[in-house]
Structures are given as structure tokens and as C-alpha cells.
Short mmCIF file of C-alpha atoms in Angstrom, two decimals:
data_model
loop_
_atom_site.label_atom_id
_atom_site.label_comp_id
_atom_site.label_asym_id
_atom_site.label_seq_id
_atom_site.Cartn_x
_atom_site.Cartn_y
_atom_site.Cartn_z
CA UNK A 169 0.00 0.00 0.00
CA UNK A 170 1.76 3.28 -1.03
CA UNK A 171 2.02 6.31 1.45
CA UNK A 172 -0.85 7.94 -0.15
CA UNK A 173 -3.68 5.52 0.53
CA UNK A 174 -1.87 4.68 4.20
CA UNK A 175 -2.55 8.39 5.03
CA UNK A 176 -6.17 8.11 3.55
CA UNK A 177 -7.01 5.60 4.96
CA UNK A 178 -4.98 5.38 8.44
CA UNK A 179 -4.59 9.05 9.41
CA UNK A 180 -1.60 10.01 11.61
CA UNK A 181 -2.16 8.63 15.47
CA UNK A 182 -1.85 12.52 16.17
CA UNK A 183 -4.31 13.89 13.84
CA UNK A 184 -7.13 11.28 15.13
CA UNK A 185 -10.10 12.65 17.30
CA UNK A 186 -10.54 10.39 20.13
CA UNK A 187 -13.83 8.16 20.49
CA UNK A 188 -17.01 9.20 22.25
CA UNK A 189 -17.86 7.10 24.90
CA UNK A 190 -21.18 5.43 24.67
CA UNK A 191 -23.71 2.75 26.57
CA UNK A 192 -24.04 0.77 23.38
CA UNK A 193 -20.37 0.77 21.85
CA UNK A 194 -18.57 2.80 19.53
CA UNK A 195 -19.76 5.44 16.86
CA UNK A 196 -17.59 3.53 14.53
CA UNK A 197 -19.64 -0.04 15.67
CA UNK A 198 -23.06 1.87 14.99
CA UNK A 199 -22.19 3.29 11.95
CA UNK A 200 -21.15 0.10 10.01
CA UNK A 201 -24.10 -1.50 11.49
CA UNK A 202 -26.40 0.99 9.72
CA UNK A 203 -24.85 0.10 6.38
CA UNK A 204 -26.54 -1.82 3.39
CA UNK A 205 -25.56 -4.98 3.72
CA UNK A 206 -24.03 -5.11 6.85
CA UNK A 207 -24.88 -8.66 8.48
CA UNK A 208 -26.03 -7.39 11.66
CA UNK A 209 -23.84 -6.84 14.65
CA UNK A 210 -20.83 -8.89 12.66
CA UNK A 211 -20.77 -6.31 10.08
CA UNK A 212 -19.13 -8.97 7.66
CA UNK A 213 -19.22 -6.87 4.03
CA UNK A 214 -21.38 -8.53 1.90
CA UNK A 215 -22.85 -11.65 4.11
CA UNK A 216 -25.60 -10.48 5.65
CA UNK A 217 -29.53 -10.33 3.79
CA UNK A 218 -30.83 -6.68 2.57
CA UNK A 219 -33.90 -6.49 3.98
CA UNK A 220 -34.55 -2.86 2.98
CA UNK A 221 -35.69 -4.21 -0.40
CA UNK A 222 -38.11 -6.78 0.76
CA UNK A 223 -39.98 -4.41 3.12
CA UNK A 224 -40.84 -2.28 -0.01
CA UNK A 225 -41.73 -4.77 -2.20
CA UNK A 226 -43.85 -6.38 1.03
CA UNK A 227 -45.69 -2.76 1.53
CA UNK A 228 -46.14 -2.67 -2.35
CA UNK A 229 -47.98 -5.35 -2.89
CA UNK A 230 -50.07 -4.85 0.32
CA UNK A 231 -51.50 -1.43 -1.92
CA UNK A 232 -51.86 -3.22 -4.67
CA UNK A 233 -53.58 -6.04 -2.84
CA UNK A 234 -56.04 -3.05 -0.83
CA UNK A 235 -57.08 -1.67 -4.66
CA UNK A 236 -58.12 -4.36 -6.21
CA UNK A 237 -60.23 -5.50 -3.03
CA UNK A 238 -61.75 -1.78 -3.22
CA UNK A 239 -62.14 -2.09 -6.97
CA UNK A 240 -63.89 -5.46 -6.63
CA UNK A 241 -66.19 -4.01 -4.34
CA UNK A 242 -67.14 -0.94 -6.19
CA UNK A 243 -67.66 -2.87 -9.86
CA UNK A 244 -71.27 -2.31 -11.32
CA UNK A 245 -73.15 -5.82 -10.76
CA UNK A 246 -74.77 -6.74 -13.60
CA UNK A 247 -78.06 -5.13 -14.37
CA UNK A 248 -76.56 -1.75 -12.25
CA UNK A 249 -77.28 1.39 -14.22
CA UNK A 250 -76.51 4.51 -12.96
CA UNK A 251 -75.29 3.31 -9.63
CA UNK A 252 -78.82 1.48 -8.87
CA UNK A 253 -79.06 -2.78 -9.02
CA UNK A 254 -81.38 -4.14 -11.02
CA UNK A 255 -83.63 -6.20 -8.07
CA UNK A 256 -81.84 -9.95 -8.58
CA UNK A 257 -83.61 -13.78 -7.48
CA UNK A 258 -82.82 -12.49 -3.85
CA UNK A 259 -85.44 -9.06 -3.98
CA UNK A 260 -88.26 -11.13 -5.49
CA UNK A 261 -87.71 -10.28 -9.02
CA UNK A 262 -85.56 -11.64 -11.92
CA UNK A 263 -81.82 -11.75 -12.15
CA UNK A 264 -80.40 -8.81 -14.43
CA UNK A 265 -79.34 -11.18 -17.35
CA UNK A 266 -82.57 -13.43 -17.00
CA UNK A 267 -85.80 -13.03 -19.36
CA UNK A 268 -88.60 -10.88 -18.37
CA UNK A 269 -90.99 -13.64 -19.31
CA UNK A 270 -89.71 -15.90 -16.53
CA UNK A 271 -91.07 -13.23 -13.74
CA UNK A 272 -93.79 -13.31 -12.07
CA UNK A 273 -96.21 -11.03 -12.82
CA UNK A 274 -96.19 -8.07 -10.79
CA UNK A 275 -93.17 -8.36 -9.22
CA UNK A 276 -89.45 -5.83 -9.54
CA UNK A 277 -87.79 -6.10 -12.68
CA UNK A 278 -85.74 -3.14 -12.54
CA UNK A 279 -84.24 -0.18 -10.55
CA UNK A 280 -83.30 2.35 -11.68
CA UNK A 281 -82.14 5.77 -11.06
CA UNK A 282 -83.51 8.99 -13.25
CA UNK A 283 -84.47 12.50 -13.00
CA UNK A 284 -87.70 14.70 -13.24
CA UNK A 285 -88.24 16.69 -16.70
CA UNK A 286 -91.36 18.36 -17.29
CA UNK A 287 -93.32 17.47 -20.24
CA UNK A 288 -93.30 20.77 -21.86
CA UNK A 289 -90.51 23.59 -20.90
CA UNK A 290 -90.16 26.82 -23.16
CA UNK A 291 -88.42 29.45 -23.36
CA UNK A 292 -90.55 32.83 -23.23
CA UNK A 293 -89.08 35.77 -25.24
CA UNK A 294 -90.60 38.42 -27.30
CA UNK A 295 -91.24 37.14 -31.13
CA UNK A 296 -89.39 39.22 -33.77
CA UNK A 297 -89.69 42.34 -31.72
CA UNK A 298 -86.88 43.83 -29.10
CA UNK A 299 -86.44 46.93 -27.11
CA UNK A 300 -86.54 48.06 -23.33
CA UNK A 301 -88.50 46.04 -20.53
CA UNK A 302 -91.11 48.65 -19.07
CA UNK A 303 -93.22 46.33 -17.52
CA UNK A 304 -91.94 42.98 -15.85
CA UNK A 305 -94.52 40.66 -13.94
CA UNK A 306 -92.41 37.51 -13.59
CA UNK A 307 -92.10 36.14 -10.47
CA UNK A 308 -90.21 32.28 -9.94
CA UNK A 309 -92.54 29.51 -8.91
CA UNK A 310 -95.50 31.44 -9.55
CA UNK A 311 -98.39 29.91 -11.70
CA UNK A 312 -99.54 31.66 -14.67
CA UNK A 313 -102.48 31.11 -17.09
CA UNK A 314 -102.42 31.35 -20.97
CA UNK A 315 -102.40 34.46 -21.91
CA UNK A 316 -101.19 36.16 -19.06
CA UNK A 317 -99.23 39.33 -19.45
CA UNK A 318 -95.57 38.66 -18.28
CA UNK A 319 -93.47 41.63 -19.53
CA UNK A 320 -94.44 44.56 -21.49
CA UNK A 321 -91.55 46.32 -23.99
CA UNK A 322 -91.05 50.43 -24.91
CA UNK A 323 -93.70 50.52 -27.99
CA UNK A 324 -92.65 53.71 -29.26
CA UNK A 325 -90.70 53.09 -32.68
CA UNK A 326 -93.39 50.27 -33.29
CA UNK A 327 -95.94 52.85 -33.08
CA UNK A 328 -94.58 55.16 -35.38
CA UNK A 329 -94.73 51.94 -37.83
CA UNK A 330 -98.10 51.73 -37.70
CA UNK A 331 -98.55 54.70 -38.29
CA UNK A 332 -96.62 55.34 -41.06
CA UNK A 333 -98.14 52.00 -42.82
CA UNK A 334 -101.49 53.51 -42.08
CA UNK A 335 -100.44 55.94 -43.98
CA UNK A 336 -99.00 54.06 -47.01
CA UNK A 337 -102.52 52.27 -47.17
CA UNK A 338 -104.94 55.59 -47.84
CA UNK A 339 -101.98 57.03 -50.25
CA UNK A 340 -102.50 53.47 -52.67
CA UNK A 341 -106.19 53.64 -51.76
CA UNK A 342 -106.50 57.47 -52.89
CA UNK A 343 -104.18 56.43 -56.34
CA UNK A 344 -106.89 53.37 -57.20
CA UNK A 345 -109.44 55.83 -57.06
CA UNK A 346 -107.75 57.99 -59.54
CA UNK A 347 -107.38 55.09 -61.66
CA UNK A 348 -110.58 53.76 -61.42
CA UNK A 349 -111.65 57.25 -62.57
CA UNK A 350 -110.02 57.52 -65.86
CA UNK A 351 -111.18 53.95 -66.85
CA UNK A 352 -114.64 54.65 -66.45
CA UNK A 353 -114.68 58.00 -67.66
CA UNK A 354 -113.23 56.16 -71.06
CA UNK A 355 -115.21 52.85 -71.02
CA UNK A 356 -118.27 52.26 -73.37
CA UNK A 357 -120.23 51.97 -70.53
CA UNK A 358 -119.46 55.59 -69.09
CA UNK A 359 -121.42 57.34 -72.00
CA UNK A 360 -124.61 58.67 -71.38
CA UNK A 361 -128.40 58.22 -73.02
CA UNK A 362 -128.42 61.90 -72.89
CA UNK A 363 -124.75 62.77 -74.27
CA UNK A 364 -125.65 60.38 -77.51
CA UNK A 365 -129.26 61.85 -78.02
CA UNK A 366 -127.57 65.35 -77.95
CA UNK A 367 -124.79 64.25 -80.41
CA UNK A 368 -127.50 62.84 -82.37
CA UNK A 369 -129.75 66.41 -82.52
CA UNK A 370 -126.99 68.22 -83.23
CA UNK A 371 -125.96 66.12 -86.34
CA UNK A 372 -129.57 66.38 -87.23
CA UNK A 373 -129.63 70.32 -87.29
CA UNK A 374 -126.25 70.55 -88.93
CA UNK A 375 -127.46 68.14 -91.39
CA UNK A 376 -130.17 70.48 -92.08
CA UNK A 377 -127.97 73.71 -92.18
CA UNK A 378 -126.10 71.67 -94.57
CA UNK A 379 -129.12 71.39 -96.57
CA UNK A 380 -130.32 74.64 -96.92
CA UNK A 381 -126.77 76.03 -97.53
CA UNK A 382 -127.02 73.42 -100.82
CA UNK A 383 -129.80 75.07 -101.97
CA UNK A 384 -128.63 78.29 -101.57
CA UNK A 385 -125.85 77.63 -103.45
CA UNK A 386 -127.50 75.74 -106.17
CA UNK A 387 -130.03 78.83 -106.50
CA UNK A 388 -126.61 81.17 -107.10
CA UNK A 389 -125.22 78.48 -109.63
CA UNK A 390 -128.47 78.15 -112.12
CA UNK A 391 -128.29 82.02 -112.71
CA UNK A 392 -126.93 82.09 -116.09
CA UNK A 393 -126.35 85.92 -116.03
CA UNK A 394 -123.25 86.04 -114.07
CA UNK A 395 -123.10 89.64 -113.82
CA UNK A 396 -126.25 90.06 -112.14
CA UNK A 397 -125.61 88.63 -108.52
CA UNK A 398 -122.20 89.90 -107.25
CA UNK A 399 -119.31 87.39 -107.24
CA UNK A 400 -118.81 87.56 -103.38
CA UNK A 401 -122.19 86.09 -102.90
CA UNK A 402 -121.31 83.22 -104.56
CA UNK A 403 -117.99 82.68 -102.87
CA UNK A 404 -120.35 83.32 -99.79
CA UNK A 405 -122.97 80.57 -100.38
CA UNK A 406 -120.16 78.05 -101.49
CA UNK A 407 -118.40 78.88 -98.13
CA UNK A 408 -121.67 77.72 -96.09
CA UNK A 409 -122.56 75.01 -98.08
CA UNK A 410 -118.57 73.01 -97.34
CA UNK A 411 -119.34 74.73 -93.83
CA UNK A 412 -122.18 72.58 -93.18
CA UNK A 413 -120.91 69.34 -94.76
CA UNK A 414 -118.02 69.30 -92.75
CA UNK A 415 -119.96 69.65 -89.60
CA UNK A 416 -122.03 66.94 -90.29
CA UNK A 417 -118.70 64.44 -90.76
CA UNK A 418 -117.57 65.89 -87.49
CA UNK A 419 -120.86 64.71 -85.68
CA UNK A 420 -120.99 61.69 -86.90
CA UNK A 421 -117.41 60.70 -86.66
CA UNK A 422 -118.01 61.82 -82.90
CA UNK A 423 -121.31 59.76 -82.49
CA UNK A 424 -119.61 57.14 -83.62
CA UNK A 425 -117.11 57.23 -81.22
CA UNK A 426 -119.24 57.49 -78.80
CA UNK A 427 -120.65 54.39 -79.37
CA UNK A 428 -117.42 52.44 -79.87
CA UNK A 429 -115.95 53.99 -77.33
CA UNK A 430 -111.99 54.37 -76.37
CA UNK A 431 -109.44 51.90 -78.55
CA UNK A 432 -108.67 48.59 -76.88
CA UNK A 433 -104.89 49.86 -76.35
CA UNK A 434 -106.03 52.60 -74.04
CA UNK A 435 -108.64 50.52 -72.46
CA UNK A 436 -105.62 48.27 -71.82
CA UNK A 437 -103.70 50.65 -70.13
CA UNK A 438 -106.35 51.83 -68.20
CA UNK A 439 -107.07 48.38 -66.58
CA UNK A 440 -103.12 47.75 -66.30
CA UNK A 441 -102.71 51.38 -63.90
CA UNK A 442 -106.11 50.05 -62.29
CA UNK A 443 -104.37 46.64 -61.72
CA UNK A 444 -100.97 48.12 -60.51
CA UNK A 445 -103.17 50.47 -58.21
CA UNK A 446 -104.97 47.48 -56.38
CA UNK A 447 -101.01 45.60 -56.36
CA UNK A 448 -99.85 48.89 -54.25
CA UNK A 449 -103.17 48.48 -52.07
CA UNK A 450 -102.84 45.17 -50.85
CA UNK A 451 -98.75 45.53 -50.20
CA UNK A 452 -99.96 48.62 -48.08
CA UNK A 453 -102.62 46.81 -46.25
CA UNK A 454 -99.88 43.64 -45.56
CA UNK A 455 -97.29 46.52 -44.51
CA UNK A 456 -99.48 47.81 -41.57
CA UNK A 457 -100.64 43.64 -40.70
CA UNK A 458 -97.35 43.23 -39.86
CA UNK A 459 -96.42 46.37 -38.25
CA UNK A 460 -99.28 45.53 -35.83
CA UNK A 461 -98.52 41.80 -35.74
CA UNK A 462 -94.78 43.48 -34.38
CA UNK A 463 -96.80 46.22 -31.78
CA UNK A 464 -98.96 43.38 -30.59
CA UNK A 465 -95.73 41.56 -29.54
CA UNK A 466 -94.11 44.45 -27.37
CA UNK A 467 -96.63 42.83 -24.69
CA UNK A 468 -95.65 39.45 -23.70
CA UNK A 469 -97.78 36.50 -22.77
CA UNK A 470 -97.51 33.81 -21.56
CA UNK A 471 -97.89 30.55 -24.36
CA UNK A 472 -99.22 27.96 -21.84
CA UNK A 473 -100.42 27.37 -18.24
CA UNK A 474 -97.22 26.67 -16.14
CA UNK A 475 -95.04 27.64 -13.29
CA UNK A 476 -92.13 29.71 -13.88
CA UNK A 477 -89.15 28.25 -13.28
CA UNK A 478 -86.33 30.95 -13.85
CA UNK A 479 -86.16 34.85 -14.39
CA UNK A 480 -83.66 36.06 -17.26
CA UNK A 481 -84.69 39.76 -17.47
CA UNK A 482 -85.15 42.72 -15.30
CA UNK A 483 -86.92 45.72 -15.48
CA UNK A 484 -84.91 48.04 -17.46
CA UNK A 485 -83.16 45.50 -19.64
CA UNK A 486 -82.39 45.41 -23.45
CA UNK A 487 -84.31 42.12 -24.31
CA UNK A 488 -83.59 41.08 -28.43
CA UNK A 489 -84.17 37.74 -29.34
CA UNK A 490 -82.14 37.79 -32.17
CA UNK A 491 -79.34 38.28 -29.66
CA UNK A 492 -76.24 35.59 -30.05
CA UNK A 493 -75.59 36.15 -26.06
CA UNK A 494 -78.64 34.72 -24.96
CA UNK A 495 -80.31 37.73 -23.77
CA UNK A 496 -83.56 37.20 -25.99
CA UNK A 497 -85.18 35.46 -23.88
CA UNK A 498 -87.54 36.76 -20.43
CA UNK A 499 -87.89 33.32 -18.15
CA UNK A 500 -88.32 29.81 -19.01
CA UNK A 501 -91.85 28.47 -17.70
CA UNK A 502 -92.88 24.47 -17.53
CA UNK A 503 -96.32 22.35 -16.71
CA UNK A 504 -95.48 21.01 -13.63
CA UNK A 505 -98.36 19.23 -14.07
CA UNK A 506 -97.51 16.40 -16.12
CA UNK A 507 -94.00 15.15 -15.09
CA UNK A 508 -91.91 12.75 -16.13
CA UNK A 509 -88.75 10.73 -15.38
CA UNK A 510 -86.01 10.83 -17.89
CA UNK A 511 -84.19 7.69 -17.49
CA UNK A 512 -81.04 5.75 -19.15
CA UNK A 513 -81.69 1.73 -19.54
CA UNK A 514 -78.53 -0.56 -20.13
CA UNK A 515 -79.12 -1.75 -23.20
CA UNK A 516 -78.68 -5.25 -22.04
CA UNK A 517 -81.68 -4.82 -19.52
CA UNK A 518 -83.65 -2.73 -22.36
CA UNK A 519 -85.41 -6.11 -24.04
CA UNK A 520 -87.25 -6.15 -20.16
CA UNK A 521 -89.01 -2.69 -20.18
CA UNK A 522 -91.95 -1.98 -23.14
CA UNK A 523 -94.05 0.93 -23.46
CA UNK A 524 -97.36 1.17 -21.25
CA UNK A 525 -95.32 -0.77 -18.42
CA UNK A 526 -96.07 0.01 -14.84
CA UNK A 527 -93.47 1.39 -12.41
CA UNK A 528 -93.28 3.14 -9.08
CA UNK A 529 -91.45 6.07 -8.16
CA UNK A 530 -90.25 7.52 -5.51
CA UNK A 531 -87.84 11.15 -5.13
CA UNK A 532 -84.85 11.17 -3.60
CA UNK A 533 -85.80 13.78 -1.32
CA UNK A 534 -89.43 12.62 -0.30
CA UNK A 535 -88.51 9.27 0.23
CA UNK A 536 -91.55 8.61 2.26
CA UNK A 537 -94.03 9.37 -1.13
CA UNK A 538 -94.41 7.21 -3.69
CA UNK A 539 -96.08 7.58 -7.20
CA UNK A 540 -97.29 5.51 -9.75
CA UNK A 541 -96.32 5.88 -13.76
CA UNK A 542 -96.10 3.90 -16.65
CA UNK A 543 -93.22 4.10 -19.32
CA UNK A 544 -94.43 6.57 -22.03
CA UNK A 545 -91.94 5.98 -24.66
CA UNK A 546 -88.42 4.67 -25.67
CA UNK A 547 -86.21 7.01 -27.16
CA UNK A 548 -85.46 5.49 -31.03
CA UNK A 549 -81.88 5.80 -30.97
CA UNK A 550 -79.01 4.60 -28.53
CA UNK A 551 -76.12 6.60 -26.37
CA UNK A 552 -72.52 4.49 -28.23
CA UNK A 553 -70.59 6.10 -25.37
CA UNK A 554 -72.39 4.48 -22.27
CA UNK A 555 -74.53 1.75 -24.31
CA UNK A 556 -77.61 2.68 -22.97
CA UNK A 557 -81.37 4.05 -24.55
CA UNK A 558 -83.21 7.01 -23.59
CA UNK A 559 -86.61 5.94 -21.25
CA UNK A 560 -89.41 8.07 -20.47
CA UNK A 561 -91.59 7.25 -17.88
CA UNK A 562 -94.99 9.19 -17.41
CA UNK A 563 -95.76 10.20 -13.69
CA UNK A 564 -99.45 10.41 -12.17
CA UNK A 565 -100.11 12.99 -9.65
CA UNK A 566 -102.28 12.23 -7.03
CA UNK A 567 -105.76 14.23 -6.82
CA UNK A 568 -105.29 17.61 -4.90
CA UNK A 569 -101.16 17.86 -5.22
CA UNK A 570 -100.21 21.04 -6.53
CA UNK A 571 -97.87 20.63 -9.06
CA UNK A 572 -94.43 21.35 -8.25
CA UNK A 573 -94.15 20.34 -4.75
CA UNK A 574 -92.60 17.48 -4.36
CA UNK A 575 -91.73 16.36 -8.07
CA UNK A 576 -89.24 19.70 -9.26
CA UNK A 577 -87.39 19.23 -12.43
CA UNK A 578 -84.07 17.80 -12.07
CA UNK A 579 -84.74 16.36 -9.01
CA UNK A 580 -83.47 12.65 -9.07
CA UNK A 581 -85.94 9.62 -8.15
CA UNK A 582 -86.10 5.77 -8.15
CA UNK A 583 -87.61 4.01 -10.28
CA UNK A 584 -89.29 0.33 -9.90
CA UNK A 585 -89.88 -1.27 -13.39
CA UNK A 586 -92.71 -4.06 -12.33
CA UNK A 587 -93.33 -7.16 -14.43
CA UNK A 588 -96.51 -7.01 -16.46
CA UNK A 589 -99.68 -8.67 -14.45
CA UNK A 590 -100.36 -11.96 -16.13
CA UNK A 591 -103.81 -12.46 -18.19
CA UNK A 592 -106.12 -14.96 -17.13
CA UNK A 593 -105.93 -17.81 -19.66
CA UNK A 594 -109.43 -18.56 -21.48
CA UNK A 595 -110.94 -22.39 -20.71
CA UNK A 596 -111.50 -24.16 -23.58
#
């Protein structure tokens, strides 16, 4: 051993700190005994059993051990949904996995765990309208009636629609009138007995002033002495005579239009500002429908008899129901009066339950009440996450319950699925 590792390992006799007395030996002695692998008070390197290792290995398995006892414990039987058993041979009833045909009739077939809906729950918010809540008489868990004012909304700008479509309507009105007008006036049917007979007595009388202003002018013509009647005369009597036959044309073309009356083209035109006149009309009139269909709905009623069950507005708020945020609407209201129990059935225990089945059902906080039901309806398609179906189950108040007061929605409840009660069989 060189000098080096002598000094390492033996230090010089001065340079060592002397040993601290103790009842149970040396420091040195306790300190190797401590060590991995020491073999006990012999300290042989090496010789002795590590026991260190085995102790956690020993404590491991004990965990593992406790978690799968716990784990066994805590795994769904079979027929458990939602943390309810389905009643096995033990309760009276059928095992989960057995046939519903082998129970008896009348007995438990099923538990199962669900929650109270109500049959109809809406949302109540103003219908294509929006503006500032002036009147709010919503009030949770009180009952209102159909048609029941529950908020009113600031009318004014809907007002001034109706107005102005009012408006719009005698504007067309007042322009089919005009229309009408000028058809008639030109129609066949607009001339008068009395304007034709006095057409027709004034083509008579020009037809005699055309007569007499012939003769006249005949009389000037057979004088064969031209130089005894002036010349201007003659010019004269010619003049009358063309006078009166051109009058006579003009009555008669006019009687004749009279009785003809107006060309088809204009009659045409006529009827097509007539036509367009009604069109404007009738958009008018639908106009102002809707712009009192939209003042109607600043006052909001309530759709159906039912309690309400939550308030989303107060009085002074901006209520739009066109709004993405979810302020459209005023309070959701339910009938409390027909409840039911929304339910999820294993979809191995599903082939037990059909519609019309009797049940019993009782709330988890009332459990001293009990109600009777009958499964309304089984929802037509399946949950793939949980493999279970949809169940409703129809609940039957007893006379003189209010609604509401024991059976809220979202309350949870148990449910006893009972086997069907058997038929009498017919003797032969």
C-alpha cells in the first residue's frame, strides 16, 4: 500500500479525534451497522440479507392487494345502471341477465335511477320584436295562465310603424281611385243616353244647315247671267254650303265614337294602372298587418299554463331575441303538471321494459311518497358512449297535489320497473 492511501485511509495517530464514549459501543460499531448490507452486529461486508428491499416490495404489494379488493367491491353488478341494481332472485324479481318472461307477474324487474323533466318547458321571449322592458310581472314559482301578461316592452318606434303603414294604405287607396276614374270616364259603358241623343240632334240640325246652304248655293249656280248677282255672294254661299258638310262628318265621326268607345290599347292601359293600383293596395294593407302583428308583440304573454321556473330579465333590460348572447329570452316556464322521469336503460336490460309498463317512483328527497307511472316511450336511438337508450316514464299525480311540490325538475328519483300482471288464460 503506497504512502498515499496509508494516510487516507490510516490518518496520523496525532491527527485522530478520540472516540465518544457510549452505553451501546462505539460510533464507529453503529455506523457500520447501519450500512446496506451489513450482516447485523458482525458487520461482515457482503454476508448479511438486505432487507430494505423486501420491506418495499412487502408494503407494495399490500397497496396493490387493498385496490383491487376496493375495486372489486365498487364494480357495477350486472343489471346496475346509474349506480342502482337491477332487483336480482334475492329481492323477489328476476336476475339482471334473465328473461322478463320468466317473472312473475307483478313483481321488480328493474331499478333504476332517473331524474324529473317536465313534459313541456319553453323558453318565453318576445317574437321578432326587441327593445326596453317597461313592464316585468315575472315572479319564480308562480303559476300563470295562458295568456297572461308577463313583460311589457317600450312601444314607441313600433308605433310610429303603424302609423306610417297607415299611412302608405290611404296614399294606394287614394291612387286606385284615380285610376278607377279615368277607366270609367273612357269605357263604353261611361257614355250617357243623354250625351248620344244630344250628339245625335246636333248632327240632325247641322245636317239640315247643310241642306239649306245646298240650296242656296244651287239657286246662285243656275243664274246664267253672271253679272247680275255679285261674285262675293257666290264665294259666300259656297263657303256655307262646305261649312255645313263638314260639320255633319264631325258629328258623326263623334257619335260614332261614342258608341265604340276608347281603342282597346287605351282601355288596356287603363285596366293595367287600375291593376298596378290594387297591387300597391294590398302591399300597403300587408305593410301595416305586420307592423301591428310586431306592436302586438311588445306585450308578452304567456304561451301555456305553467309555473315559472327561472327569471332572465329585469326591469330596465335590453331584451332582443335575435341576440347571439342569450339575452332574448324573459324566463323559461314548464307544466309542472304532467311530469316525467327521464331515465337511461342498459341496453342489455332494455329487451325487459316496453311501453305502457307500470313502475313506481319515488324522489330522492321525499322518500316517504311514492307515485305511480307507466313508461311513455323509448327514445329510437341509442347513447354508443355508455350503451344505454333514452326511457321516459310518465308520472301520475295524485288528486289535490299542486304541481311542483314534491316532483321539481331535475330532481333525481327511483324508479321500480314491475313485471306485467299476467292475463287470465281462457278455458277451452
Amino acid at each position: 500500500m503506497s504512502e498515499l492511501d496509508t494516510a487516507t485511509v490510516d490518518p496520523p495517530r496525532a491527527n485522530r479525534v478520540p472516540p465518544l464514549p457510549s452505553a451501546n459501543g462505539e460510533l464507529r460499531d453503529r455506523v457500520q451497522k447501519l450500512r446496506l448490507g451489513a450482516g447485523g452486529a458482525k458487520g461482515s461486508r457482503g454476508g448479511g440479507v438486505t432487507w430494505l428491499p423486501w420491506i418495499l416490495c412487502l408494503a407494495l404489494a399490500l397497496t396493490w392487494a387493498g385496490v383491487a379488493m376496493r375495486t372489486y367491491r365498487n364494480a357495477p353488478k350486472e343489471g346496475e345502471v346509474g349506480g342502482v341494481v337491477a332487483a336480482g332472485p334475492s329481492a323477489g324479481g328476476t336476475a339482471s341477465g334473465g328473461s322478463s318472461k320468466s317473472a312473475p307477474a307483478g313483481t321488480v324487474q328493474l331499478v333504476v335511477k332517473g331524474y324529473v323533466i317536465p313534459s313541456r318547458q319553453i323558453t318565453v321571449s318576445p317574437i321578432d320584436v326587441g327593445g326596453k322592458v317597461i313592464e316585468l310581472n315575472v315572479v319564480e314559482g308562480q303559476l300563470y295562465k295562458e295568456g297572461d301578461t308577463l313583460a311589457v316592452l317600450d312601444p314607441a318606434s313600433y308605433k310610429a310603424a303603424v302609423a306610417e303603414a297607415m299611412a302608405a294604405v290611404a296614399g294606394a287607396e287614394q291612387r286606385l281611385a284615380a285610376a278607377d276614374s279615368r277607366r270609367d270616364a273612357e269605357s263604353p259603358e261611361s257614355v250617357r243616353k243623354i250625351e248620344l241623343r244630344q250628339v245625335s240632334e246636333e248632327l240632325k240640325e247641322a245636317k239640315a244647315n247643310e241642306q239649306r246652304a245646298k240650296r242656296d248655293y244651287d239657286r246662285f249656280l243656275g243664274i246664267r247671267d253672271p253679272n247680275s248677282v255679285a261674285g262675293r255672294e257666290v264665294q259666300q254661299a259656297e263657303g256655307d254650303y262646305k261649312a255645313a258638310a263638314a260639320r255633319v262628318q264631325r258629328l258623326e265621326a263623334t257619335l260614332d265614337i261614342l258608341i265604340a268607345g276608347p281603342r282597346p290599347e287605351r282601355m288596356k292601359a287603363l285596366e293595367a294602372d287600375v291593376l298596378a293600383a290594387k297591387a300597391d293596395v294590398t302591399a300597403a294593407k300587408a305593410r301595416l298587418t305586420n307592423a301591428e302583428w310586431r306592436l302586438g308583440n311588445c306585450t308578452i304573454k304567456a304561451p301555456i299554463t305553467g309555473t315559472v321556473l327561472t327569471k332572465k330579465a329585469e326591469l330596465g333590460n335590453l331584451v332582443n331575441p335575435m341576440a347571439f348572447s342569450g339575452g332574448g329570452g324573459v324566463c323559461d316556464m314548464a307544466d309542472l303538471s304532467d311530469p316525467e322521469i327521464d331515465l337511461k336503460i342498459a341496453e342489455r336490460d332494455i329487451s325487459k321494459l316496453k311501453v305502457g309498463q307500470k313502475c313506481r317512483i319515488v324522489p330522492d328527497a321525499f322518500q316517504d311518497r311514492e307515485y305511480e307511472g307507466q313508461i311513455d316511450r323509448i327514445m329510437p336511438i341509442a347513447n354508443r358512449a355508455d350503451n344505454t337508450i333514452n326511457l321516459r316514464v310518465k308520472v301520475k299525480l295524485p288528486a289535490g297535489e299542486t304541481p311542483g311540490t314534491y316532483l321539481k325538475p331535475d330532481m333525481g328519483a327511483v324508479v321500480t320497473f314491475l313485471a306485467d300482471v299476467a292475463k287470465p288464460r281462457k278455458e277451452d
